Coordinates of C-alpha atoms in Angstrom, one line a residue:
M1 CA 107.9 141.7 -204.0
T2 CA 105.6 144.2 -202.5
T3 CA 103.1 143.5 -199.9
P4 CA 99.6 144.3 -200.8
A5 CA 98.4 147.4 -198.5
S6 CA 95.8 146.3 -196.0
P7 CA 92.6 148.0 -196.0
S8 CA 92.2 151.1 -194.1
P9 CA 90.0 150.8 -191.0
L10 CA 86.4 151.9 -191.3
S11 CA 85.6 155.4 -189.7
Q12 CA 83.1 155.7 -187.1
D13 CA 80.8 157.3 -189.7
E14 CA 81.2 154.5 -192.1
L15 CA 80.5 151.7 -189.2
K16 CA 77.1 153.8 -188.5
A17 CA 76.3 153.7 -192.1
L18 CA 77.0 150.0 -192.0
V19 CA 74.7 149.3 -189.1
G20 CA 71.9 151.6 -190.4
Q21 CA 71.8 149.7 -193.6
A22 CA 71.7 146.4 -191.7
A23 CA 68.8 147.4 -189.6
L24 CA 66.5 147.4 -192.7
Q25 CA 66.2 143.9 -192.5
Y26 CA 64.3 144.2 -189.1
V27 CA 61.7 146.8 -190.7
V28 CA 58.5 144.7 -191.4
P29 CA 57.0 145.6 -194.7
G30 CA 53.5 147.1 -194.7
E31 CA 53.9 148.3 -191.1
I32 CA 54.8 151.2 -189.0
V33 CA 58.4 151.4 -187.7
G34 CA 59.5 153.1 -184.4
V35 CA 62.4 155.4 -185.0
G36 CA 64.9 156.9 -182.7
T37 CA 67.4 159.8 -182.8
G38 CA 70.9 160.5 -183.3
S39 CA 73.7 160.4 -185.8
T40 CA 73.5 156.5 -186.2
V41 CA 69.9 156.6 -186.5
N42 CA 70.2 159.4 -189.3
K43 CA 72.0 156.8 -191.3
F44 CA 69.2 154.1 -190.6
I45 CA 66.8 157.0 -191.7
D46 CA 68.6 157.6 -194.8
A47 CA 68.6 154.0 -195.6
L48 CA 64.8 153.7 -194.8
G49 CA 64.3 156.2 -197.8
S50 CA 65.0 153.2 -200.1
M51 CA 61.9 151.2 -198.9
K52 CA 59.5 154.1 -197.9
D53 CA 56.9 152.6 -200.5
R54 CA 57.1 149.4 -198.7
I55 CA 56.1 150.7 -195.1
R56 CA 53.2 152.7 -193.8
G57 CA 55.3 155.2 -192.1
A58 CA 57.1 156.0 -188.8
V59 CA 57.0 156.9 -185.2
S60 CA 59.5 159.3 -184.4
S61 CA 61.4 160.0 -181.0
S62 CA 62.2 163.5 -181.9
V63 CA 61.5 166.6 -183.8
A64 CA 64.8 166.2 -185.8
S65 CA 64.1 162.6 -186.8
T66 CA 60.7 163.7 -187.9
Q67 CA 62.0 166.3 -190.1
R68 CA 64.5 164.1 -191.6
L69 CA 61.9 161.3 -192.2
Q70 CA 59.3 163.8 -193.8
A71 CA 62.1 165.1 -196.1
L72 CA 62.5 161.6 -197.6
G73 CA 58.5 161.4 -198.1
I74 CA 58.0 159.0 -195.1
P75 CA 54.7 159.7 -193.4
V76 CA 55.2 160.3 -189.6
F77 CA 52.5 159.3 -187.0
D78 CA 51.9 160.5 -183.7
A79 CA 52.5 158.0 -180.9
N80 CA 48.9 158.3 -179.5
E81 CA 47.8 157.1 -183.2
V82 CA 49.6 153.8 -183.0
E83 CA 48.5 150.8 -180.3
S84 CA 51.8 148.9 -181.0
L85 CA 54.8 148.5 -183.0
S86 CA 56.6 145.4 -184.2
V87 CA 60.2 147.1 -184.0
Y88 CA 61.8 150.1 -182.7
I89 CA 65.3 151.0 -184.0
D90 CA 67.5 153.4 -182.1
G91 CA 71.3 153.9 -181.1
A92 CA 72.8 154.0 -177.7
D93 CA 75.5 155.9 -175.9
E94 CA 76.3 152.6 -174.1
I95 CA 75.1 149.1 -174.2
D96 CA 76.2 146.1 -172.0
G97 CA 76.4 142.3 -172.3
R98 CA 72.7 142.0 -171.2
G99 CA 71.3 144.5 -173.5
Y100 CA 70.8 147.3 -171.1
M101 CA 71.7 150.7 -172.5
V102 CA 72.4 154.3 -171.5
K103 CA 70.9 156.9 -173.9
G104 CA 70.2 160.5 -174.1
G105 CA 73.4 162.1 -175.6
G106 CA 71.0 163.5 -178.4
A107 CA 68.6 164.8 -175.5
A108 CA 65.5 162.7 -176.7
L109 CA 65.5 160.2 -173.9
T110 CA 61.9 160.7 -172.8
R111 CA 60.3 160.2 -176.2
E112 CA 62.8 157.4 -177.1
K113 CA 61.4 155.6 -174.2
I114 CA 57.9 156.3 -175.0
V115 CA 58.2 155.0 -178.5
A116 CA 60.3 152.0 -177.2
A117 CA 57.5 151.1 -175.0
L118 CA 55.2 150.6 -177.9
A119 CA 57.4 148.3 -179.6
Q120 CA 57.5 144.3 -179.2
R121 CA 61.3 144.6 -180.1
F122 CA 64.1 147.2 -179.6
V123 CA 66.9 146.7 -182.1
C124 CA 70.0 148.9 -181.0
I125 CA 72.3 150.0 -183.8
A126 CA 75.7 151.1 -182.5
D127 CA 79.6 151.1 -183.3
E128 CA 81.6 148.8 -181.2
S129 CA 82.9 151.9 -179.1
K130 CA 79.5 151.7 -177.5
L131 CA 79.8 148.1 -176.3
V132 CA 80.8 148.4 -172.2
E133 CA 81.4 146.0 -169.3
A134 CA 79.2 148.2 -166.9
L135 CA 77.1 151.2 -167.7
G136 CA 78.2 154.5 -166.4
R137 CA 81.3 155.6 -168.2
F138 CA 79.3 157.7 -170.6
P139 CA 77.8 160.7 -168.6
L140 CA 74.2 159.5 -167.7
P141 CA 71.5 162.0 -169.1
V142 CA 68.7 162.7 -166.8
E143 CA 65.6 164.8 -168.0
V144 CA 64.4 166.9 -165.2
I145 CA 61.9 169.5 -164.4
P146 CA 63.9 172.9 -164.1
M147 CA 62.8 173.7 -160.5
A148 CA 64.0 170.4 -159.1
A149 CA 67.5 170.4 -160.9
Q150 CA 69.6 171.2 -157.9
Q151 CA 67.7 169.0 -155.6
I152 CA 68.0 165.9 -157.9
A153 CA 71.7 167.0 -158.5
R154 CA 72.4 166.7 -154.6
R155 CA 70.8 163.3 -154.6
F156 CA 73.1 162.2 -157.1
A157 CA 76.0 163.5 -155.3
A158 CA 75.0 161.4 -152.3
R159 CA 75.5 158.5 -154.5
G160 CA 78.8 159.7 -155.6
G161 CA 77.9 161.1 -158.7
Q162 CA 78.6 164.6 -160.2
A163 CA 75.6 166.2 -162.0
T164 CA 75.8 169.1 -164.4
L165 CA 73.3 171.1 -166.3
R166 CA 73.7 170.5 -169.9
L167 CA 74.0 173.8 -172.0
K168 CA 73.5 174.9 -175.4
D169 CA 74.9 178.3 -176.5
G170 CA 75.8 179.2 -172.9
Q171 CA 72.1 178.7 -171.8
P172 CA 70.4 175.5 -170.3
L173 CA 69.6 173.1 -173.3
V174 CA 65.7 172.9 -173.4
T175 CA 64.5 169.4 -174.7
D176 CA 61.5 169.0 -177.1
N177 CA 59.3 168.5 -173.8
G178 CA 60.5 171.8 -172.6
Q179 CA 62.5 170.4 -169.9
H180 CA 66.4 170.4 -168.9
I181 CA 69.0 167.5 -168.8
L182 CA 71.4 166.9 -166.1
D183 CA 74.5 164.9 -167.1
V184 CA 76.0 162.6 -164.3
R185 CA 79.5 161.5 -164.1
G186 CA 81.2 159.2 -161.7
L187 CA 78.6 156.4 -161.7
S188 CA 79.0 152.8 -162.1
I189 CA 75.4 151.2 -162.5
S190 CA 75.8 147.4 -161.5
D191 CA 72.0 146.9 -161.4
P192 CA 70.5 148.9 -164.2
L193 CA 66.8 147.7 -163.5
A194 CA 66.8 148.7 -159.9
F195 CA 68.7 152.0 -160.7
E196 CA 66.1 152.9 -163.4
S197 CA 63.2 152.2 -160.9
E198 CA 64.8 154.3 -158.2
V199 CA 65.8 157.1 -159.9
N200 CA 62.3 157.6 -161.9
Q201 CA 60.7 157.9 -158.7
W202 CA 62.7 161.0 -157.7
P203 CA 60.3 164.0 -157.6
G204 CA 61.2 165.9 -160.6
V205 CA 62.7 163.4 -162.7
V206 CA 61.0 163.1 -166.1
T207 CA 63.2 160.2 -167.6
V208 CA 66.4 158.7 -166.5
G209 CA 68.7 157.7 -169.4
V210 CA 69.0 154.0 -168.2
F211 CA 67.3 151.6 -170.6
A212 CA 66.8 148.7 -168.5
H213 CA 63.0 148.0 -168.6
Q214 CA 63.0 148.8 -172.3
K215 CA 66.4 146.9 -173.1
A216 CA 67.6 145.9 -176.5
A217 CA 66.5 142.5 -177.8
V218 CA 69.1 142.6 -180.6
C219 CA 72.3 144.8 -181.1
L220 CA 73.7 145.4 -184.6
L221 CA 77.3 146.4 -183.8
G222 CA 79.4 147.9 -186.3
T223 CA 83.0 146.4 -186.1
A224 CA 86.2 146.6 -188.3
G225 CA 85.1 142.8 -189.5
G226 CA 81.5 143.9 -190.4
V227 CA 78.1 144.0 -188.6
R228 CA 78.2 141.9 -185.5
T229 CA 74.5 140.8 -184.3
I230 CA 74.0 140.0 -180.8
H231 CA 70.8 138.6 -179.4
Y232 CA 69.8 139.1 -175.8

């Protein structure tokens, strides 16, 4: 008697598609939806194309997401044209048990935070590898004004972190806002709210990639057993 083969585990890409599709339930028909940036969000944008005639459009957190939305025929509004959003849907590089996140691996953290601040609810979509006990394992992205980069790196060094300038093709990566990004390793962020408040006050910091003041209300986590919904 042969034993039936167990189904092969879903790939990370398939998990992202699963949560991208699941996020559609949080999109309010007739309204404008806040859309983040990154590979998981790309899956959500692709799924959103199936209901583009039932929404007014989107506010996007990056040039890349804007282009993807427009290619599907979804109107994109400037954040200045919108007073509020019912929901903002975005991924995370890390999310903890309280809904606090580290974001910015895709270099869009400042615009992500701006759009998240417009929204009544942040829905995080991620695969289960992003769920952590404490933030800091993923290198923390910090968008900085270039002339302050070394000064800010020294301040992180004093806290035990090692900050390196993010490069692209051998040159400093330039964000959609014309700034640079430091990636900081070696941190363990036990109090994300206080940490975000403090680092955002350092001269030259545009945005730190800790999302504690704009935390997730819901996380749709892609797991081997399907989508796990976590409320915070």
